[in-house]
PDB file of C-alpha atoms in Angstrom:
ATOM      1  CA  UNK A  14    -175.278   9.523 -30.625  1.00  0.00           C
ATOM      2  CA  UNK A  15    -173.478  12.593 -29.134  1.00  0.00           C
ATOM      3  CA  UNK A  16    -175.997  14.940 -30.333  1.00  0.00           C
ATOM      4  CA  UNK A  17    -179.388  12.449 -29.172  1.00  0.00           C
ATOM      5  CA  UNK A  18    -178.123  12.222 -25.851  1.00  0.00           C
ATOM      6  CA  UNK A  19    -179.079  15.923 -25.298  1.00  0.00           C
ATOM      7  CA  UNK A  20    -182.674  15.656 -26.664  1.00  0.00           C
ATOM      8  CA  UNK A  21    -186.055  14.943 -25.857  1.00  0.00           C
ATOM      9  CA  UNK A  22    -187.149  11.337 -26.778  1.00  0.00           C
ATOM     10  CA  UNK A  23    -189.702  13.213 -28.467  1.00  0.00           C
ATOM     11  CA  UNK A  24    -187.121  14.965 -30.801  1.00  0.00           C
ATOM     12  CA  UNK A  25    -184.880  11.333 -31.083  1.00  0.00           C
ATOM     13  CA  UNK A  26    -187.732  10.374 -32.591  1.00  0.00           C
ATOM     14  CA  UNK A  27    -189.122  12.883 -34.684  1.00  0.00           C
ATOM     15  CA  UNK A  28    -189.424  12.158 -38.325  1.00  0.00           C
ATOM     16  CA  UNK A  29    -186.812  14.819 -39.523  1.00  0.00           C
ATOM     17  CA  UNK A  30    -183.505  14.632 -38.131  1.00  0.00           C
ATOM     18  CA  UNK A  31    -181.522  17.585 -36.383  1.00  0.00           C
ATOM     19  CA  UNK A  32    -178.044  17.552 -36.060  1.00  0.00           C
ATOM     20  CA  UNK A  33    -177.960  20.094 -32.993  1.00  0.00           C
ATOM     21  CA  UNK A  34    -180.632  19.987 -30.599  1.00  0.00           C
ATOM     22  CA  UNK A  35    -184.073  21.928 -31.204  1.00  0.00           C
ATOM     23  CA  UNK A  36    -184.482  21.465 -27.222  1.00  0.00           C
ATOM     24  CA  UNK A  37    -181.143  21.104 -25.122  1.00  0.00           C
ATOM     25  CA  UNK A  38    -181.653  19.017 -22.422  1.00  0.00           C
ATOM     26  CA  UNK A  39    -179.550  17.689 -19.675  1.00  0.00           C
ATOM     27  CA  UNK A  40    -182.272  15.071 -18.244  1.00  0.00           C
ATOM     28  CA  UNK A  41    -181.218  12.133 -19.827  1.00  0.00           C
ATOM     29  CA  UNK A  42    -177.556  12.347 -17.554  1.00  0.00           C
ATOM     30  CA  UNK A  43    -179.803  13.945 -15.021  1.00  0.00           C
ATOM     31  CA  UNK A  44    -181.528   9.973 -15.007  1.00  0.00           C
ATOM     32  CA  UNK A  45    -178.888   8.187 -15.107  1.00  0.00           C
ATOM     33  CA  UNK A  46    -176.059   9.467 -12.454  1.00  0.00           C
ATOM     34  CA  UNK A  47    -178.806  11.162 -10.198  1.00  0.00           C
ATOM     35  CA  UNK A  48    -181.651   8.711 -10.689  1.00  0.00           C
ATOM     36  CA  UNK A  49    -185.499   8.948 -11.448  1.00  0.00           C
ATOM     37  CA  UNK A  50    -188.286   6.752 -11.706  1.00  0.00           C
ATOM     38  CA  UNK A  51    -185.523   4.298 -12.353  1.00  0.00           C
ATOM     39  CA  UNK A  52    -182.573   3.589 -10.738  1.00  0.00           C
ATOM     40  CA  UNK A  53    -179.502   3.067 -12.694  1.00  0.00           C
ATOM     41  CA  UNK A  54    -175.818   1.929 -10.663  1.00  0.00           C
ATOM     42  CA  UNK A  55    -174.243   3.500 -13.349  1.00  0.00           C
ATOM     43  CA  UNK A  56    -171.310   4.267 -11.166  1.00  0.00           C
ATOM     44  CA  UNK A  57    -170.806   0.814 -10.171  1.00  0.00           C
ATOM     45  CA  UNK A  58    -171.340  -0.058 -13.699  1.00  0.00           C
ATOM     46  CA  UNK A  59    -168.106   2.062 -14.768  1.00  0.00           C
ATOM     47  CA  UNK A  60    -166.153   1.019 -11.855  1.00  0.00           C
ATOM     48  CA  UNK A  61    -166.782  -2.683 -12.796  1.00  0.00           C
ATOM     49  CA  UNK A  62    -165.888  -2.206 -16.647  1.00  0.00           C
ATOM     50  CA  UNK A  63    -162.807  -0.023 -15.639  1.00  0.00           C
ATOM     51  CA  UNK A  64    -161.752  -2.771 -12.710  1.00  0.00           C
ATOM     52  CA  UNK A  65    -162.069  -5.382 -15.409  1.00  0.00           C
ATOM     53  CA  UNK A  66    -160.484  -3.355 -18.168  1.00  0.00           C
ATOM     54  CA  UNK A  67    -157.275  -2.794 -16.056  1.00  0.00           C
ATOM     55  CA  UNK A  68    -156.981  -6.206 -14.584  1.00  0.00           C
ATOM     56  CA  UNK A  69    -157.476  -8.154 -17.776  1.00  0.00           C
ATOM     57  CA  UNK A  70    -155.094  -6.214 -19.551  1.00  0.00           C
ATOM     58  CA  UNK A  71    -152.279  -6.342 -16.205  1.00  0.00           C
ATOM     59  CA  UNK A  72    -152.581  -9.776 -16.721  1.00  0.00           C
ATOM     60  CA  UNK A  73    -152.286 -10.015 -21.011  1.00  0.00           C
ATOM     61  CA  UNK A  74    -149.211  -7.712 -20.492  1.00  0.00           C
ATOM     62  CA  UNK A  75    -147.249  -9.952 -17.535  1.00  0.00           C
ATOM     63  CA  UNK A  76    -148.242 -13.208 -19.134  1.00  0.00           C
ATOM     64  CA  UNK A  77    -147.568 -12.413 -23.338  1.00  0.00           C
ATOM     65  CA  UNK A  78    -144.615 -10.467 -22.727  1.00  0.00           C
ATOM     66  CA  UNK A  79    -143.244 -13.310 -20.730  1.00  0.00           C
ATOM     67  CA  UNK A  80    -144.390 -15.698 -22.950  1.00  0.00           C
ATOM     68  CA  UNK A  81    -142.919 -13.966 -25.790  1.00  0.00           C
ATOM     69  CA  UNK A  82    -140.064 -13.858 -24.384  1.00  0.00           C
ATOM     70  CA  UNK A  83    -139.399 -17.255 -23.815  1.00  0.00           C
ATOM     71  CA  UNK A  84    -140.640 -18.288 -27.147  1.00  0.00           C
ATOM     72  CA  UNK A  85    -137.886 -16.170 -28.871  1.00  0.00           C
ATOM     73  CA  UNK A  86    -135.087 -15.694 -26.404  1.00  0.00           C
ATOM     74  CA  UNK A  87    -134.545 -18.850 -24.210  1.00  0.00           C
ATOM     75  CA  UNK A  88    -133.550 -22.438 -25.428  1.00  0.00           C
ATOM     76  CA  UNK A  89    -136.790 -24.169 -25.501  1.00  0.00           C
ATOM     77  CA  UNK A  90    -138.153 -28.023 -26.578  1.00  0.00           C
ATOM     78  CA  UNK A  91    -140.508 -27.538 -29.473  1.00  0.00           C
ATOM     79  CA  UNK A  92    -140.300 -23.704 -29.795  1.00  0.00           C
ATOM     80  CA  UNK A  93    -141.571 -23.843 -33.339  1.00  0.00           C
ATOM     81  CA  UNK A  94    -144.045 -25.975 -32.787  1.00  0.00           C
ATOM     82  CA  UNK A  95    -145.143 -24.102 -29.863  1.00  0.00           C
ATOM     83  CA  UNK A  96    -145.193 -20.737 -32.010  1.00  0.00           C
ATOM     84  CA  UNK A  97    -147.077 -22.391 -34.242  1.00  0.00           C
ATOM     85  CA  UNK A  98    -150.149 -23.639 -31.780  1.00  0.00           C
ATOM     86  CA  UNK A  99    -150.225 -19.504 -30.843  1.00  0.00           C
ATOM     87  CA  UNK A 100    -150.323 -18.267 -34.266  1.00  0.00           C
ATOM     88  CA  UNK A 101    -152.720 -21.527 -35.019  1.00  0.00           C
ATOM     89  CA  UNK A 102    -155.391 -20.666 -32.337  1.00  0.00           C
ATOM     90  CA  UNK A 103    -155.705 -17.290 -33.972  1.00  0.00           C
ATOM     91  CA  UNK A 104    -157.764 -18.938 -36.845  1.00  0.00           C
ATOM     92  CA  UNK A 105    -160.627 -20.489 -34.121  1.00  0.00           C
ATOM     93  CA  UNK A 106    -163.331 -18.421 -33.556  1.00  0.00           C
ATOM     94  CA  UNK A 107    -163.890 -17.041 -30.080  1.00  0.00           C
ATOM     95  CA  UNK A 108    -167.733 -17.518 -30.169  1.00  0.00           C
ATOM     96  CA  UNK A 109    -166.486 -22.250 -30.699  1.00  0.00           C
ATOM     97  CA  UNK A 110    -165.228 -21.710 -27.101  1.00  0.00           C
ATOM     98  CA  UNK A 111    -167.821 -19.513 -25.569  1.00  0.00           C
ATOM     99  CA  UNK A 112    -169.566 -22.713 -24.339  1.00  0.00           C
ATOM    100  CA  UNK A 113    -166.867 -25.049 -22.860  1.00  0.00           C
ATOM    101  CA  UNK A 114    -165.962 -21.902 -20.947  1.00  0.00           C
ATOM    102  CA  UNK A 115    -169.445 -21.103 -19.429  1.00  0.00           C
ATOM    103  CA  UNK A 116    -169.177 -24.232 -18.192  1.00  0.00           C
ATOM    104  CA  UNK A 117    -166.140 -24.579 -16.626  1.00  0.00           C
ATOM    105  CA  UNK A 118    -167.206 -21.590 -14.853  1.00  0.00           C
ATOM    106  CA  UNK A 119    -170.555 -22.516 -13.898  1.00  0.00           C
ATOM    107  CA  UNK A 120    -168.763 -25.655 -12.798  1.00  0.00           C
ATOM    108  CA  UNK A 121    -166.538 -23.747 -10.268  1.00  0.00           C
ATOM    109  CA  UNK A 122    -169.210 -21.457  -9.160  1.00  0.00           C
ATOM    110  CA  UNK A 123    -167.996 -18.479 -10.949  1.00  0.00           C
ATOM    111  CA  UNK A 124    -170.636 -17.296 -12.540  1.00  0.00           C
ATOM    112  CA  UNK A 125    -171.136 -13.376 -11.293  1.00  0.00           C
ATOM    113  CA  UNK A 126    -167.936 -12.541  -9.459  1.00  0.00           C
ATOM    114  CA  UNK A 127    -165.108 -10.636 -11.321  1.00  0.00           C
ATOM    115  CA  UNK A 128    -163.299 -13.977 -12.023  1.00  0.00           C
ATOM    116  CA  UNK A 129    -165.372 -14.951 -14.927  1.00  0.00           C
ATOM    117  CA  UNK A 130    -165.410 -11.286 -16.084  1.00  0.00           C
ATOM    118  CA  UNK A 131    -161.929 -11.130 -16.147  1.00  0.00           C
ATOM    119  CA  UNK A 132    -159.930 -14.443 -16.582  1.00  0.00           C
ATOM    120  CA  UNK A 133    -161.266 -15.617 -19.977  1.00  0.00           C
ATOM    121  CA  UNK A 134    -159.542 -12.628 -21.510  1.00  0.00           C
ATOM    122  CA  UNK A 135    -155.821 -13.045 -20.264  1.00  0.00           C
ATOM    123  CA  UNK A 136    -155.226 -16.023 -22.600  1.00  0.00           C
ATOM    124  CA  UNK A 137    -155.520 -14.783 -25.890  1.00  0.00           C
ATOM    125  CA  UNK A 138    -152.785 -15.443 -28.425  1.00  0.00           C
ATOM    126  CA  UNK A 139    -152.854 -12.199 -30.024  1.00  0.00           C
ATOM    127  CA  UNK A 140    -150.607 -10.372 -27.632  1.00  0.00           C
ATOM    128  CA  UNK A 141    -148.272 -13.082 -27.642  1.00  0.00           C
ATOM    129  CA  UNK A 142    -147.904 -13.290 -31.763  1.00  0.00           C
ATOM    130  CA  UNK A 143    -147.115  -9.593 -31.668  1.00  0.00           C
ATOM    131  CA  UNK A 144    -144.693  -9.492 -29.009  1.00  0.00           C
ATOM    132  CA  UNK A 145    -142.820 -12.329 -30.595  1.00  0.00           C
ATOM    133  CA  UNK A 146    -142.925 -10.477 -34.231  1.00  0.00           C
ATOM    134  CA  UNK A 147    -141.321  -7.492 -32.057  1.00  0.00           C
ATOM    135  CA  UNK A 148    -138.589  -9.481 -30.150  1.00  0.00           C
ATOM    136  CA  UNK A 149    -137.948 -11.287 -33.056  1.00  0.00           C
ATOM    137  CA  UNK A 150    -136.055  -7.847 -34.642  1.00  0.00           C
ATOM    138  CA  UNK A 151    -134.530  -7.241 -30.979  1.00  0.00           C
ATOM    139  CA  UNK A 152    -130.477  -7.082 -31.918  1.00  0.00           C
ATOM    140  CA  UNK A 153    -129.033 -10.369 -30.501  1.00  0.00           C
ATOM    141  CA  UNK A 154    -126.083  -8.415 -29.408  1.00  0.00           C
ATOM    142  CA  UNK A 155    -127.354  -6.476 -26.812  1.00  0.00           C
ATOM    143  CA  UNK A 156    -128.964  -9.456 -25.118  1.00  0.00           C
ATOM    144  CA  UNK A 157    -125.264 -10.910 -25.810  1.00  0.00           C
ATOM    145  CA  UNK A 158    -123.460  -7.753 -23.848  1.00  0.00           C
ATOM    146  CA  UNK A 159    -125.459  -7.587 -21.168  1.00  0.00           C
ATOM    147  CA  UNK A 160    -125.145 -11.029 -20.296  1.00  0.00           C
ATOM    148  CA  UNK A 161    -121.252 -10.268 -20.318  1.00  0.00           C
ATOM    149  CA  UNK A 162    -121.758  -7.715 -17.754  1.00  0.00           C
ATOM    150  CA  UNK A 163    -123.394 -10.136 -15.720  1.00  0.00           C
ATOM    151  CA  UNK A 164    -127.194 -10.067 -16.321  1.00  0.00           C
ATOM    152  CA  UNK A 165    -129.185 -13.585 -15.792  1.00  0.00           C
ATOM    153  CA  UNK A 166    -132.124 -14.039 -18.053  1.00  0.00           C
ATOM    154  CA  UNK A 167    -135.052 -12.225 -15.562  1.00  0.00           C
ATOM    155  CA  UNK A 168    -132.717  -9.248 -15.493  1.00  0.00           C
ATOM    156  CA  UNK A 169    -132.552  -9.213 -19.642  1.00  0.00           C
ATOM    157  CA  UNK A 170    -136.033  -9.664 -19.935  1.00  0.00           C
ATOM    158  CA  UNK A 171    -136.954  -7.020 -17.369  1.00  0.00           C
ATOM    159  CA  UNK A 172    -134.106  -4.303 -17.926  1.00  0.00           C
ATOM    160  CA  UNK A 173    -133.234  -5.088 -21.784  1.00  0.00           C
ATOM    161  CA  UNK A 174    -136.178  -6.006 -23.605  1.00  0.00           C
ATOM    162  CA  UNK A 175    -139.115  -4.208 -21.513  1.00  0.00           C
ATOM    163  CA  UNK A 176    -137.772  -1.050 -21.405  1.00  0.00           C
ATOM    164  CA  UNK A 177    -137.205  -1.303 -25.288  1.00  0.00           C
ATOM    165  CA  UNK A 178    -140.999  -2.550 -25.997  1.00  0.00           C
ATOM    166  CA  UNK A 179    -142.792   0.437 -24.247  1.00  0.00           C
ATOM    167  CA  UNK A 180    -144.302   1.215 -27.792  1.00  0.00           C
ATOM    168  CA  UNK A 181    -145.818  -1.934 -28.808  1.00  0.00           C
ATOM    169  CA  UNK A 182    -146.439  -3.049 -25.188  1.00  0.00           C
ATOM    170  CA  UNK A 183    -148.757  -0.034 -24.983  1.00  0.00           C
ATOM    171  CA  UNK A 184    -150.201  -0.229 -27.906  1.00  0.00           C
ATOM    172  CA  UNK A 185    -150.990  -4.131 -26.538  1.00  0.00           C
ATOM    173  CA  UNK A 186    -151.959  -2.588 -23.944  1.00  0.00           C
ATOM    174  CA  UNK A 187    -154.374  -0.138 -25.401  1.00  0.00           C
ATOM    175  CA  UNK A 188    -156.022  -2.846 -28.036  1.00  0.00           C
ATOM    176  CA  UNK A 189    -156.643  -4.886 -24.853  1.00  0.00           C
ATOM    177  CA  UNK A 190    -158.644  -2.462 -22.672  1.00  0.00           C
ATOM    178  CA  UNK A 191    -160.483  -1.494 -25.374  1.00  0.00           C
ATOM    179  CA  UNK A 192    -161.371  -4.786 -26.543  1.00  0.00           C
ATOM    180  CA  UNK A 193    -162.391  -5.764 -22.815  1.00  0.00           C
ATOM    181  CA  UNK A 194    -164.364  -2.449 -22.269  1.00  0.00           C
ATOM    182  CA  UNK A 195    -166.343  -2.401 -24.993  1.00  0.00           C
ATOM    183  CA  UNK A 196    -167.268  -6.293 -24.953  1.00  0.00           C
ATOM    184  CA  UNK A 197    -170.435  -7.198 -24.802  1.00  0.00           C
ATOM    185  CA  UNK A 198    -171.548 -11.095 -25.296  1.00  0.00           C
ATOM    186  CA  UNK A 199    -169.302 -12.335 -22.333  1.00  0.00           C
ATOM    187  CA  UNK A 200    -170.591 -10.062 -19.414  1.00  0.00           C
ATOM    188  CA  UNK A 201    -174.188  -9.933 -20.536  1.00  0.00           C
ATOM    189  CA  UNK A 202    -174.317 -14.191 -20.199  1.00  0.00           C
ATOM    190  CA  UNK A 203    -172.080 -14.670 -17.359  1.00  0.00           C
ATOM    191  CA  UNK A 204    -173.156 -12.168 -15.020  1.00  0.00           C
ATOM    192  CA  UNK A 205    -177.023 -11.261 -14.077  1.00  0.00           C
ATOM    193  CA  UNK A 206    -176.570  -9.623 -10.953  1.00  0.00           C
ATOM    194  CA  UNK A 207    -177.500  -5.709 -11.725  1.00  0.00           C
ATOM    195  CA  UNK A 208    -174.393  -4.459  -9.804  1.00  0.00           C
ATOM    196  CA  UNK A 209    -171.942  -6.792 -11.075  1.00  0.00           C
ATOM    197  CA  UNK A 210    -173.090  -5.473 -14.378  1.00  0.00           C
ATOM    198  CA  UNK A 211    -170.435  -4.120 -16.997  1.00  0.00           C
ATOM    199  CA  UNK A 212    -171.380  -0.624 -18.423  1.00  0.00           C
ATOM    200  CA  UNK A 213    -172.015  -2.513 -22.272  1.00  0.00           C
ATOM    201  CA  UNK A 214    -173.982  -4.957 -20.671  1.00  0.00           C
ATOM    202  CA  UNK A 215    -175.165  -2.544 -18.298  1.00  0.00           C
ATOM    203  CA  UNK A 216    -177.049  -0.429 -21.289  1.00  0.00           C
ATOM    204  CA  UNK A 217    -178.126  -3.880 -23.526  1.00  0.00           C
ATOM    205  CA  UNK A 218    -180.078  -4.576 -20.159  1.00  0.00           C
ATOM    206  CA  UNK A 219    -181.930  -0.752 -19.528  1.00  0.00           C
ATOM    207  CA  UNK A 220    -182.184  -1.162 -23.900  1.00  0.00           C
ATOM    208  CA  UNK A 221    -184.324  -3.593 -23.343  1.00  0.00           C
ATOM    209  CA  UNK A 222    -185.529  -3.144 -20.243  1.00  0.00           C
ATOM    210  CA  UNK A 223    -186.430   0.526 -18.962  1.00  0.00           C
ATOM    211  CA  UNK A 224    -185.345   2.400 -21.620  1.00  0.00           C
ATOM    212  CA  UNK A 225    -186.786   0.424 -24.108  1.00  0.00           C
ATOM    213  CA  UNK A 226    -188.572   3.321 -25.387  1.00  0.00           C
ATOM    214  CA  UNK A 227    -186.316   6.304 -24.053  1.00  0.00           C
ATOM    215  CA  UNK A 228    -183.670   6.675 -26.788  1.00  0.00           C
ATOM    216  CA  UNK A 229    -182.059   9.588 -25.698  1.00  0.00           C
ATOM    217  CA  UNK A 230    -181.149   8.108 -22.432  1.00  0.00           C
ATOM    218  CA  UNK A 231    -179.694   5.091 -24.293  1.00  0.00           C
ATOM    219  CA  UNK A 232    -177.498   7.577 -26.169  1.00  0.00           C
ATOM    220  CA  UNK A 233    -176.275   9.570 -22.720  1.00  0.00           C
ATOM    221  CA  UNK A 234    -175.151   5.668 -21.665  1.00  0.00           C
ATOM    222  CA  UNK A 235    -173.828   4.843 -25.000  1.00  0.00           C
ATOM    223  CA  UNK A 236    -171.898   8.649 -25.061  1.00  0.00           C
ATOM    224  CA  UNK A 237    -170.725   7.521 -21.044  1.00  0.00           C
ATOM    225  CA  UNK A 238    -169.188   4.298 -22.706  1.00  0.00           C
ATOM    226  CA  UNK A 239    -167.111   5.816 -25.715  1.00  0.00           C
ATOM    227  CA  UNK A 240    -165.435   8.337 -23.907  1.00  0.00           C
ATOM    228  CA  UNK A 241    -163.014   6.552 -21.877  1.00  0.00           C
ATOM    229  CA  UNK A 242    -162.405   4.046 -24.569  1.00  0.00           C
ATOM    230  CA  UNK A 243    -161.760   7.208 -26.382  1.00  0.00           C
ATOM    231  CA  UNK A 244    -159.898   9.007 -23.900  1.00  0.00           C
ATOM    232  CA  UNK A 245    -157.326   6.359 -23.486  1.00  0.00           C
ATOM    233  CA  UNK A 246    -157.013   6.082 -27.169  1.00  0.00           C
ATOM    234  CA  UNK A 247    -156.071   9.496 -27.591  1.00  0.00           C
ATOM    235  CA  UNK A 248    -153.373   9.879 -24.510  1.00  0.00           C
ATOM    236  CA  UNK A 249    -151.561   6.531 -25.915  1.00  0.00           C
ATOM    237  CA  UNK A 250    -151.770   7.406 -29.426  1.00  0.00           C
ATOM    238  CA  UNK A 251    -148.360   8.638 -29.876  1.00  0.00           C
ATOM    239  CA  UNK A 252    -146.985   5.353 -27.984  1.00  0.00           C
ATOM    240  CA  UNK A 253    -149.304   3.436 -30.413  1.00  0.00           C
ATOM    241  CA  UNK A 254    -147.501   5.496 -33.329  1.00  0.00           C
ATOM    242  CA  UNK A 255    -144.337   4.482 -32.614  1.00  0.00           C
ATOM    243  CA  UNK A 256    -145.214   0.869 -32.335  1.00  0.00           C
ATOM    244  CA  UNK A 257    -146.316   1.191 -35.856  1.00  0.00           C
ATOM    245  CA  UNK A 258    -142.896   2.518 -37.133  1.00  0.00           C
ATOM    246  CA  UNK A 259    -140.729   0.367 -35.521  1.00  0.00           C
ATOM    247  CA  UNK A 260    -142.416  -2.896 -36.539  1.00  0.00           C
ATOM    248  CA  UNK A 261    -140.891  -1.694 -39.945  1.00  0.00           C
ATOM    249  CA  UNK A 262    -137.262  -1.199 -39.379  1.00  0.00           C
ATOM    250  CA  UNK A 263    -135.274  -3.930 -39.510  1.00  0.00           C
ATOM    251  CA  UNK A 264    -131.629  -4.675 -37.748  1.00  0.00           C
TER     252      UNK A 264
END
């Protein structure tokens, strides 16, 4: 993908395959952030999938973490049955309520604003089954002492328990952006204004649209899409590590 991005379309398509270039090229990202005989708001494309990205996953961290919380830490009716439902919904495929979700956005005149890109994606249970596997292993005791020194439940959650889920938080965190970046299905059916156009579905529209023959610009996009994805992946990896470690020790 890397390499095709910096070819001809004649070379992407030539019967034997080069790994380096025969004909280095910048034209393809010449096309697409400058412009040509088509014109491609790739920039608002990236600030729409970023803008997404961070505001699904501000909202899966605030409401899992909370909800995680109060599954595991506070006196509540039901608790196991209510872990149960989370861990339950886990098994139902995503594409069953793709449907009944259109529609209750079409319904509310949703359809192409952020609201519908973002909102479907800050109820997921996988956050919350995590979280509650983490502050499951939390020692009781220090929840115990600093309620002696005076600490009300907000103040446990928020200067106990946070502080002590950085690792696993992030690596929530990380899964979540990613998995909101990169997605495809939702944006392409719930938004067809151009500009309010994710960068995925951004390039699934110029794939079949006006790139449909012009491969190497379709790798420059896909290249464009990767790296951040990539980039983020790399700067929280040693968070991400450490989330990984400490899901195996045990009090």
């Amino acid at each position: 993908m890397f390499s095709n991005s910096f070819k001809t379309d004649v070379e992407v398509m030539a019967p034997v395959f080069h790994l380096f270039p025969q004909e280095f090229t910048w034209d393809n990202f010449h096309t697409i952030f400058v412009g040509g005989d088509v014109e491609v708001p790739i920039f608002r494309w990236i600030f729409n999938s970023f803008f997404v990205g961070f505001a699904a996953t501000f909202l899966v961290i605030v409401l899992d973490t909370m909800a995680a919380y109060a599954l595991t830490k506070l006196d509540l009716p039901f608790k196991r049955t209510l872990i149960a439902l989370f861990v339950g919904s886990l098994m139902v495929p995503g594409i069953i309520s793709f449907l009944p979700q259109y529609l209750n956005f079409s319904n509310l005149n949703l359809i192409n604003t952020y609201y519908v890109l973002i909102l479907p994606y800050s109820g997921g249970a996988l956050g919350v089954f995590l979280l509650i596997q983490f502050f499951q292993s939390f020692p009781h005791e220090i929840i115990e002492a600093a309620k002696m020194d005076g600490a009300n439940k907000w103040h446990v959650f928020t200067s106990v328990l946070l502080p002590s889920s950085v690792s696993i938080v992030t690596t929530l965190a990380i899964f979540t952006f990613m998995g909101v970046f990169n997605d495809y299905v939702w944006p392409f059916f719930t938004v067809t204004d151009l500009e309010m156009r994710t960068l995925t579905a951004g390039i699934a529209v110029m794939a079949t649209g006006s790139f449909v023959q012009s491969y190497g610009k379709l790798m420059a996009l896909a290249t464009l899409s990767t790296l951040p994805t990539l980039l983020i992946f790399l700067i929280g990896q040693r968070q991400f590590i450490q989330s990984i470690t400490a899901t195996g020790v045990k009090q």
